[in-house]
Short mmCIF file of C-alpha atoms in Angstrom, two decimals:
data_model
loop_
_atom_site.label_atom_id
_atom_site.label_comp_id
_atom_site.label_asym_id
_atom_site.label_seq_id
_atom_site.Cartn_x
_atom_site.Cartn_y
_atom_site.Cartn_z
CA UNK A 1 10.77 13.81 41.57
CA UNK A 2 11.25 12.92 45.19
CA UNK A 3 14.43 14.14 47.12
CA UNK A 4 16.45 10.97 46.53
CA UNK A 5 15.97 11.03 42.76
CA UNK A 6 16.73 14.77 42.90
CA UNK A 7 20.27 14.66 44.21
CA UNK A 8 20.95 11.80 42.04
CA UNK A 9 20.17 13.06 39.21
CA UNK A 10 21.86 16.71 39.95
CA UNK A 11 24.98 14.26 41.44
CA UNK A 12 25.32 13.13 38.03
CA UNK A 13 23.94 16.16 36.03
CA UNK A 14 28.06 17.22 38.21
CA UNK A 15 29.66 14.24 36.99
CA UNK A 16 28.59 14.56 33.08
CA UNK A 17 29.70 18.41 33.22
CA UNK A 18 32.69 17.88 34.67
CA UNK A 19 34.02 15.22 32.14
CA UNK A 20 32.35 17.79 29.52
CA UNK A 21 30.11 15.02 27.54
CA UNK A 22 27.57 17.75 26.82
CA UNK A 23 30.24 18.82 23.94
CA UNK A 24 27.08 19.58 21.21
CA UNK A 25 25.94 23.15 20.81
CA UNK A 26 23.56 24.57 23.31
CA UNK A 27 24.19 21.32 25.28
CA UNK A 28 27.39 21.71 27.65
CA UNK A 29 27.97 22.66 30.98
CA UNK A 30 31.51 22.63 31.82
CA UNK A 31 33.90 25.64 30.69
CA UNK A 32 36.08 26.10 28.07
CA UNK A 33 39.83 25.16 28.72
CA UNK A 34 42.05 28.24 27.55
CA UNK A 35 43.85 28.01 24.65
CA UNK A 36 47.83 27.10 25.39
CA UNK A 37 49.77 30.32 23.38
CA UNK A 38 51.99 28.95 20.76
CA UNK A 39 55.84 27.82 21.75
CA UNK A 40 58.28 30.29 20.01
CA UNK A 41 60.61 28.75 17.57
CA UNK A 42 64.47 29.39 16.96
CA UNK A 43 65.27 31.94 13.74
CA UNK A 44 64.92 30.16 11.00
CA UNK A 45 63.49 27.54 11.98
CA UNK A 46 60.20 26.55 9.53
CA UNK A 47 56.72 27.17 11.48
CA UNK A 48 53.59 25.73 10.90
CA UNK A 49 50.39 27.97 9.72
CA UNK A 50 48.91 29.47 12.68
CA UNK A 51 45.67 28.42 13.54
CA UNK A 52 42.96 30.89 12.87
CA UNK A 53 41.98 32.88 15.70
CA UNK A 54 39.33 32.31 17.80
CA UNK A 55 36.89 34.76 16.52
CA UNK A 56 37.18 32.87 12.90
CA UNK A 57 36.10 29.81 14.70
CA UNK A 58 33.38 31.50 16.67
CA UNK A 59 31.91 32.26 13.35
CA UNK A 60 31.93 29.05 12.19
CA UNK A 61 30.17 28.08 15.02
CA UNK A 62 27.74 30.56 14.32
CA UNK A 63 27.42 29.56 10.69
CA UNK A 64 27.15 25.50 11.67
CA UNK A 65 24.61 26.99 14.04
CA UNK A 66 21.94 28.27 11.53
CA UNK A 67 22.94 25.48 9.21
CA UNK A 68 21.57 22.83 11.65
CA UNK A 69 19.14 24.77 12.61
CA UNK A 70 17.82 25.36 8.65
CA UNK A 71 18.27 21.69 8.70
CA UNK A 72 15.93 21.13 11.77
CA UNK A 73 13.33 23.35 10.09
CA UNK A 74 12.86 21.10 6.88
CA UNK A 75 13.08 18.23 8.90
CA UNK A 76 10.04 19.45 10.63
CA UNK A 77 8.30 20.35 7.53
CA UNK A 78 9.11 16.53 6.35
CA UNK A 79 7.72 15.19 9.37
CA UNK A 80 4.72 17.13 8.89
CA UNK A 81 4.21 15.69 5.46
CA UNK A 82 4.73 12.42 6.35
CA UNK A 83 2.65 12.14 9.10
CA UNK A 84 -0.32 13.86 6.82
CA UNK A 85 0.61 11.74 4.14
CA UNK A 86 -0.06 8.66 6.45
CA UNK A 87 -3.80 10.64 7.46
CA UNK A 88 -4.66 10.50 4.21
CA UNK A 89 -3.54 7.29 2.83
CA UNK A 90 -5.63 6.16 5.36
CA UNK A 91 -8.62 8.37 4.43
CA UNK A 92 -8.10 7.12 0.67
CA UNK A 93 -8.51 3.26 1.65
CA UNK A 94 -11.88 4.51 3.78
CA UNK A 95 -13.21 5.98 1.44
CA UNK A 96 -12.28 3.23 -1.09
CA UNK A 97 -13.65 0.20 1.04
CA UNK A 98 -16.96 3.12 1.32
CA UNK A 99 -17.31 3.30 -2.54
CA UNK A 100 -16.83 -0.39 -3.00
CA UNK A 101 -20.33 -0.77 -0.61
CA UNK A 102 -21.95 1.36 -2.31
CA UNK A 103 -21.12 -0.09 -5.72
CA UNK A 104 -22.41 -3.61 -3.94
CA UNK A 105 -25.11 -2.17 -2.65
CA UNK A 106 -26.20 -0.02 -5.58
CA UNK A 107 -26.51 -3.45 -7.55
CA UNK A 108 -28.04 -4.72 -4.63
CA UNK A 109 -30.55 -2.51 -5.74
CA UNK A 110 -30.67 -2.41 -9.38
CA UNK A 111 -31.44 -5.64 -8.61
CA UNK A 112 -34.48 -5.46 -6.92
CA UNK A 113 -35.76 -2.48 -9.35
CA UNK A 114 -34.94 -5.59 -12.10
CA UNK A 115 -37.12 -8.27 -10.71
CA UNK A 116 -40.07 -5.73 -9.92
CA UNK A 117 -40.05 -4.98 -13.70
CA UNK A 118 -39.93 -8.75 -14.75
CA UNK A 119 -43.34 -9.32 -12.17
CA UNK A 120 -45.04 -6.56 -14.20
CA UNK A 121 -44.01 -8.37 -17.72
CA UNK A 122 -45.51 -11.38 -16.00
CA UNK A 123 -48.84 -9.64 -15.36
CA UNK A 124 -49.31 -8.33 -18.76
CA UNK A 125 -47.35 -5.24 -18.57
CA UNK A 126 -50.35 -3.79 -16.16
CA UNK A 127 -49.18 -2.21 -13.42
CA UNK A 128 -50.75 -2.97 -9.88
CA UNK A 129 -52.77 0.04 -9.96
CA UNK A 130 -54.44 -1.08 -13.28
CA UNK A 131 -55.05 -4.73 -12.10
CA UNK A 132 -56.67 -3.61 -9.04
CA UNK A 133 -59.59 -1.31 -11.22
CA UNK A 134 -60.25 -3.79 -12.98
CA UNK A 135 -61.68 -6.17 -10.57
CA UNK A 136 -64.71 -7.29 -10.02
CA UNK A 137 -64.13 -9.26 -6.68
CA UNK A 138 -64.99 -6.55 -3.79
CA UNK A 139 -62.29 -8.23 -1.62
CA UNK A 140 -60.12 -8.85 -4.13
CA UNK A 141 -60.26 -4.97 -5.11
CA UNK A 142 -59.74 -4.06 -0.87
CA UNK A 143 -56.55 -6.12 -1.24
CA UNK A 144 -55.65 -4.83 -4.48
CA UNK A 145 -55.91 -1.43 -2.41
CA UNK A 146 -53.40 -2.34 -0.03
CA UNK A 147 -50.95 -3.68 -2.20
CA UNK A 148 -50.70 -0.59 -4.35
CA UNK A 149 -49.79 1.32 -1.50
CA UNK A 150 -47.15 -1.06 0.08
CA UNK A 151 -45.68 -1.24 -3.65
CA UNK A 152 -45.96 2.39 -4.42
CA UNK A 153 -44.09 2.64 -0.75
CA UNK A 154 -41.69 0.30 -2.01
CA UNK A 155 -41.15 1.68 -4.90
CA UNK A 156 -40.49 5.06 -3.74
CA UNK A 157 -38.25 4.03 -1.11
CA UNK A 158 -36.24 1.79 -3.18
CA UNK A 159 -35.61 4.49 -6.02
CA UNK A 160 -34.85 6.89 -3.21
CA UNK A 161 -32.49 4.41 -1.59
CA UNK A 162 -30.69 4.11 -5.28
CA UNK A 163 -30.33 8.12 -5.70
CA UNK A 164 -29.23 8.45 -2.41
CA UNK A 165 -26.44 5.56 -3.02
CA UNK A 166 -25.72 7.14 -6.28
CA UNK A 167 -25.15 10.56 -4.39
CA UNK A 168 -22.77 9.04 -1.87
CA UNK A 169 -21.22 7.18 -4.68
CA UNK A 170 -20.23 10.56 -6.54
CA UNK A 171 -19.10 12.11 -3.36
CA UNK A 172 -16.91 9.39 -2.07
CA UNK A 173 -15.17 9.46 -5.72
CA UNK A 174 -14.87 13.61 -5.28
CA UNK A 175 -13.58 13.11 -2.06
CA UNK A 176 -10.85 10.30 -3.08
CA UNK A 177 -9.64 12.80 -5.95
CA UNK A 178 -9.07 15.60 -3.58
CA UNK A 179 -7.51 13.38 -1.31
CA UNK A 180 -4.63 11.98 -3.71
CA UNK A 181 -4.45 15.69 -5.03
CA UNK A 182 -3.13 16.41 -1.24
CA UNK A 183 -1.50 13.46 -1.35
CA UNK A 184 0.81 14.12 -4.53
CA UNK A 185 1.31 17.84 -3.27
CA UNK A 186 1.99 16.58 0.31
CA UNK A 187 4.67 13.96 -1.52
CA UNK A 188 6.20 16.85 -3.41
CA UNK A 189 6.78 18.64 0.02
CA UNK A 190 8.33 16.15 1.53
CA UNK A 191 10.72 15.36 -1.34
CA UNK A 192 11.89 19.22 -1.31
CA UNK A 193 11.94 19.45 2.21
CA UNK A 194 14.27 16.05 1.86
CA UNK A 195 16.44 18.31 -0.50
CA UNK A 196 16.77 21.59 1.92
CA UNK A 197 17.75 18.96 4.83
CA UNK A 198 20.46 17.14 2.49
CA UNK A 199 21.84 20.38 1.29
CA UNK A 200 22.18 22.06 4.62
CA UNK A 201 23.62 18.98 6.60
CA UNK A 202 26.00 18.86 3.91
CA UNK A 203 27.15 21.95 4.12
CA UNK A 204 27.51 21.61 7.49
CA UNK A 205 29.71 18.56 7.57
CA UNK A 206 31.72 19.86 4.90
CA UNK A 207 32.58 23.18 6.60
CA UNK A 208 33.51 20.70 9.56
CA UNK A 209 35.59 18.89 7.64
CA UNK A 210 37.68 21.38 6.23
CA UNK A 211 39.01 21.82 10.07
CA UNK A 212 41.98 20.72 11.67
CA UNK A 213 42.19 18.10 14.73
CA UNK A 214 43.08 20.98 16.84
CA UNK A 215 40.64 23.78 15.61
CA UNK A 216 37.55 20.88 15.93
CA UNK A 217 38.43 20.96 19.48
CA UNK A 218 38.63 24.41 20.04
CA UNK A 219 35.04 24.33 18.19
CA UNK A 220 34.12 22.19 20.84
CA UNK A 221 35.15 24.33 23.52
CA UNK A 222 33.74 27.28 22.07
CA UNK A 223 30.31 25.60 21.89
CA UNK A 224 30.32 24.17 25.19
CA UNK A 225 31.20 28.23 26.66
CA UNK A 226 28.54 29.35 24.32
CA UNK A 227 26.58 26.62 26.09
CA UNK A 228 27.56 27.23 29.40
CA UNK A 229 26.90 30.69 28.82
CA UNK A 230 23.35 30.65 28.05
CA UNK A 231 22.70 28.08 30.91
CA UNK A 232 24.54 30.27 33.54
CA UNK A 233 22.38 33.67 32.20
CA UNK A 234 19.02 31.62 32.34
CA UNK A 235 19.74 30.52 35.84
CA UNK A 236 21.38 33.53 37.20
CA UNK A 237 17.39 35.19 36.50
CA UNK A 238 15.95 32.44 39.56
CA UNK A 239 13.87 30.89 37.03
CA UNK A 240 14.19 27.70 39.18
CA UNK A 241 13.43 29.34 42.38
CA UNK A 242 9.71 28.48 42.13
CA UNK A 243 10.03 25.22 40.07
CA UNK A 244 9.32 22.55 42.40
CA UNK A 245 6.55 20.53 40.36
CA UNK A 246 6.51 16.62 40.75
CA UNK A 247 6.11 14.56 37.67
CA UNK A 248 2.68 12.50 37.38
CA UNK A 249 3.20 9.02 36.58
CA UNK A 250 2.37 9.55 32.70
CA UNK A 251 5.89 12.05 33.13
CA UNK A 252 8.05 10.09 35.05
CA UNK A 253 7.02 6.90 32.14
CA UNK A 254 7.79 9.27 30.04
CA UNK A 255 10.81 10.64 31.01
CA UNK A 256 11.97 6.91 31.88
CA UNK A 257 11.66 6.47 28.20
CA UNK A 258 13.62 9.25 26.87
CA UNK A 259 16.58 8.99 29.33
CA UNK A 260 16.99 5.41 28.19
CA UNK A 261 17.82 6.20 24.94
CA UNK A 262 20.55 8.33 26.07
CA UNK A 263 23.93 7.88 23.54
CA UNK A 264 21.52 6.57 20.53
CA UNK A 265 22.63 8.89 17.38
CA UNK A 266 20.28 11.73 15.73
CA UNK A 267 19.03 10.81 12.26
CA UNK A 268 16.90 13.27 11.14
CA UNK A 269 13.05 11.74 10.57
CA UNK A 270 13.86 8.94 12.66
CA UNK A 271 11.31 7.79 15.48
CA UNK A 272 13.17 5.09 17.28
CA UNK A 273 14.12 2.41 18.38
CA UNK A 274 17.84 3.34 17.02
CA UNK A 275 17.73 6.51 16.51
CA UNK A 276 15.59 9.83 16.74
CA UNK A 277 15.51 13.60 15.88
CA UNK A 278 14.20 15.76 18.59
CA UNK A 279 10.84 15.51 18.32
CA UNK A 280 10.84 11.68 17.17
CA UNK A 281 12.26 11.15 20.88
CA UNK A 282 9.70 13.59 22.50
CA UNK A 283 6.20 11.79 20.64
CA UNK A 284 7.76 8.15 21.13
CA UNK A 285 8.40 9.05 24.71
CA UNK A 286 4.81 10.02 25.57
CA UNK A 287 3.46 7.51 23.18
CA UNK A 288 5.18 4.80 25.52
CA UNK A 289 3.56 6.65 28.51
CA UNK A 290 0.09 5.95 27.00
CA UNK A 291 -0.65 9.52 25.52
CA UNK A 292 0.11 10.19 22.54
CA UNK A 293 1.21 13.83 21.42
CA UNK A 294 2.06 15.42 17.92
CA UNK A 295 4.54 14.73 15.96
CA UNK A 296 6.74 18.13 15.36
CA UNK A 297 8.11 20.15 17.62
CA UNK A 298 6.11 22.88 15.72
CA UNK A 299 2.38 20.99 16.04
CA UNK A 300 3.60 20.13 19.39
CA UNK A 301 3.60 24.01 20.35
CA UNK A 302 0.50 24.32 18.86
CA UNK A 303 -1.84 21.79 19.88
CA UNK A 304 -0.57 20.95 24.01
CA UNK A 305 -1.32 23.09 26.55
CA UNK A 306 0.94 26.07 27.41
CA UNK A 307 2.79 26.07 30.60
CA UNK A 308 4.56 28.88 32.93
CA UNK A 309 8.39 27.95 32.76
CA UNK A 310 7.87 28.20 37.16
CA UNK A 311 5.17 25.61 37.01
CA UNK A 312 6.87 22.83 34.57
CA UNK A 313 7.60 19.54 36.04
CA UNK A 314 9.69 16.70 34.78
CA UNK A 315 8.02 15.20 31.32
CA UNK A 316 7.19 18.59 30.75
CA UNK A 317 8.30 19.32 27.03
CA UNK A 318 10.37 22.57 26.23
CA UNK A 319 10.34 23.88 22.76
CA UNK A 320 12.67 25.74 21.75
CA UNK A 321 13.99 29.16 19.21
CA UNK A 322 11.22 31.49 17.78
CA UNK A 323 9.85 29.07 14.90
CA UNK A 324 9.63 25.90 17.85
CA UNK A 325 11.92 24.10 15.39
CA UNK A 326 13.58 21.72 18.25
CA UNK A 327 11.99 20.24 21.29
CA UNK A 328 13.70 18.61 24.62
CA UNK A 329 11.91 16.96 27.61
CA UNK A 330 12.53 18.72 31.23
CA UNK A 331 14.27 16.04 33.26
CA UNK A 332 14.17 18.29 36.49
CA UNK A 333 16.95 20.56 37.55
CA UNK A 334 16.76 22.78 35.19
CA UNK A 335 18.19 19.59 33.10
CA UNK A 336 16.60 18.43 29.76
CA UNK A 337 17.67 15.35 27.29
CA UNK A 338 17.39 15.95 23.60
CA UNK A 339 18.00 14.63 20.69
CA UNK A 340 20.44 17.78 19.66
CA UNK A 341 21.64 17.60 15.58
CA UNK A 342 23.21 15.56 13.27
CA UNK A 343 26.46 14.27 13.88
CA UNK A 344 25.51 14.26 18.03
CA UNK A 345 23.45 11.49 20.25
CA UNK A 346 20.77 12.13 22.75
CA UNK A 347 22.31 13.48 25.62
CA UNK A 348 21.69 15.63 29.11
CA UNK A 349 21.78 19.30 28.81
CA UNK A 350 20.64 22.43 30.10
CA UNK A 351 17.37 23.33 29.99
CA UNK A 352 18.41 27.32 29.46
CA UNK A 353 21.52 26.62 27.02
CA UNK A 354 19.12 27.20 24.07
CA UNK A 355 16.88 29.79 23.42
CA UNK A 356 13.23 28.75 24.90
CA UNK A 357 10.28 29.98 23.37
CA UNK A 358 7.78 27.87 25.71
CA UNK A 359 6.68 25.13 27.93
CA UNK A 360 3.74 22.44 26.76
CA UNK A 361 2.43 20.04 28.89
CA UNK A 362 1.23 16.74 27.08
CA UNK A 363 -0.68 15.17 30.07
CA UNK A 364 -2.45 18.34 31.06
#
């Protein structure tokens, strides 16, 4: 990222904290605003319920916390599924388009076996062998010579050619049966992981909703200081004292991709173009650069090449909490954009407001 994009983008990375639009957890910059203390009443006068304190909503926060994040697990495990489910739907029809050659060409060959045994009817029911003995003609027994050979060769060949077909044949059929026996499991994984996703979001969105106008804010505040918090810690150790790597053009497609989808909503499973979870916006983003990566976070950590956090470079893709259950592109600036939870839209953030377990590199 040259200068000129660099102060933009840390120009505006000033402009989004200050108007405090990174409000989801582990995504805000700007601090919290304190609490106004409550304005006494007169004796007697009827008061309202006082609002829980602050430490009652800090543990909801914590408790909305490791219900998203439960949530972002399964959703990882139905990603998984699904994307093996597609692997091996595709393996089935392989192997079904192999089994139907082999059926045509095992009649192919049953075939030819047929119409050698109708020639021998012709002949008496002698085989070639026989005929050939029998002869009296010196040349015509030198011939007959020759074409026992080239028909015992054919006939060898030809009933090796039919085991060998019937071989594949058998294994093709094995191998079809073991793939829709991973197929039904991998369909039953999905479906539960569907349930754990549905049951935590829920529980989630109904803790939410049990709080008032006023305590959601103070939520809100709470998550962007827990935010800020992290962010400040992280970059108070000079982590980006020696990060000074420039994109490659692969990144900066890339990360042109994900910051355009900046503001569409999270759905969990979703790849685009509407919506995406975190790492539906990561693997579309390097899939419109031209190299495609994994689909989960969690293969994602596994299969791309590990980076030093002081060597990443914009496009550069962060993964995040011990299990690598979320994942956020590096932007530059110590900046990411995510795809954070439910309920929240891609958005800017910091790269150190959430716990990093690593940096891959897709286009190393």
């Amino acid at each position: 990222m040259g200068p000129g994009k660099r102060g933009l983008l840390t120009a505006a990375l000033t402009v989004v904290c200050a108007v405090t639009v990174l409000a989801a957890p582990g995504t805000a910059f700007a601090a919290p605003t304190p609490t106004p203390a409550p304005t006494p009443r007169a004796s007697g006068t009827p008061t309202a319920p006082a609002p829980p304190p602050d430490k009652d909503l800090e543990r909801v926060r914590q408790k909305l916390d490791g219900l998203y994040h439960d949530a972002a697990v399964a959703t990882d495990a139905y990603n998984a599924a699904e994307e093996k489910a597609e692997k091996q739907s595709a393996e089935i029809v392989a192997l079904a388009k192999k089994i139907v050659e082999g059926q045509q060409r095992l009649k192919r060959l049953k075939n030819q076996a047929g119409a050698a045994a109708r020639s021998q009817y012709r002949t008496g029911g002698l085989p070639p062998t026989a005929q050939f003995l029998l002869s009296d003609d010196p040349g015509q027994f030198l011939d007959g010579a020759g074409l026992v050979l080239q028909g015992q060769s054919a006939t060898k060949k030809l009933l090796g050619e039919v085991t060998r077909t019937q071989k594949e044949l058998r294994e093709y059929a094995d191998d079809a049966s073991a793939q829709w026996k991973k197929l039904e499991a991998g369909r039953k994984a999905k479906a539960a992981a569907k349930k754990r996703i549905e049951r935590q979001i829920d529980a989630a969105e109904k803790l939410e909703s049990q709080l008032e106008k006023k305590e959601k804010e103070r939520l809100a505040k709470l998550e962007e200081a827990a935010a800020l918090k992290a962010q400040t810690a992280w970059l108070d150790t000079g982590v980006l004292k020696d990060v000074d790597g420039k994109a490659s053009a692969r990144g900066k497609k890339a990360v042109a991709f994900a910051t355009a989808q900046l503001g569409k909503p999270y759905v969990w499973g979703a790849e685009g173009p509407d919506s995406f979870d975190c790492s539906g916006l990561t693997s579309q983003a390097w899939a419109a650069a031209g190299h495609p990566v994994p689909r989960t976070s969690q293969e994602q950590w596994k299969q791309l090449r590990h980076v030093d956090v002081k060597d990443m470079r914009p496009g550069d893709l962060v993964i995040y909490f011990g299990d690598a259950s979320h994942v956020a592109m590096y932007i530059g600036d110590g900046a990411i954009v995510h795809a954070p939870r439910p309920g929240r839209s891609v958005t800017v953030a910091g790269a150190g407001s959430m716990p990093i377990l690593g940096v891959v590199r897709p286009d190393a």
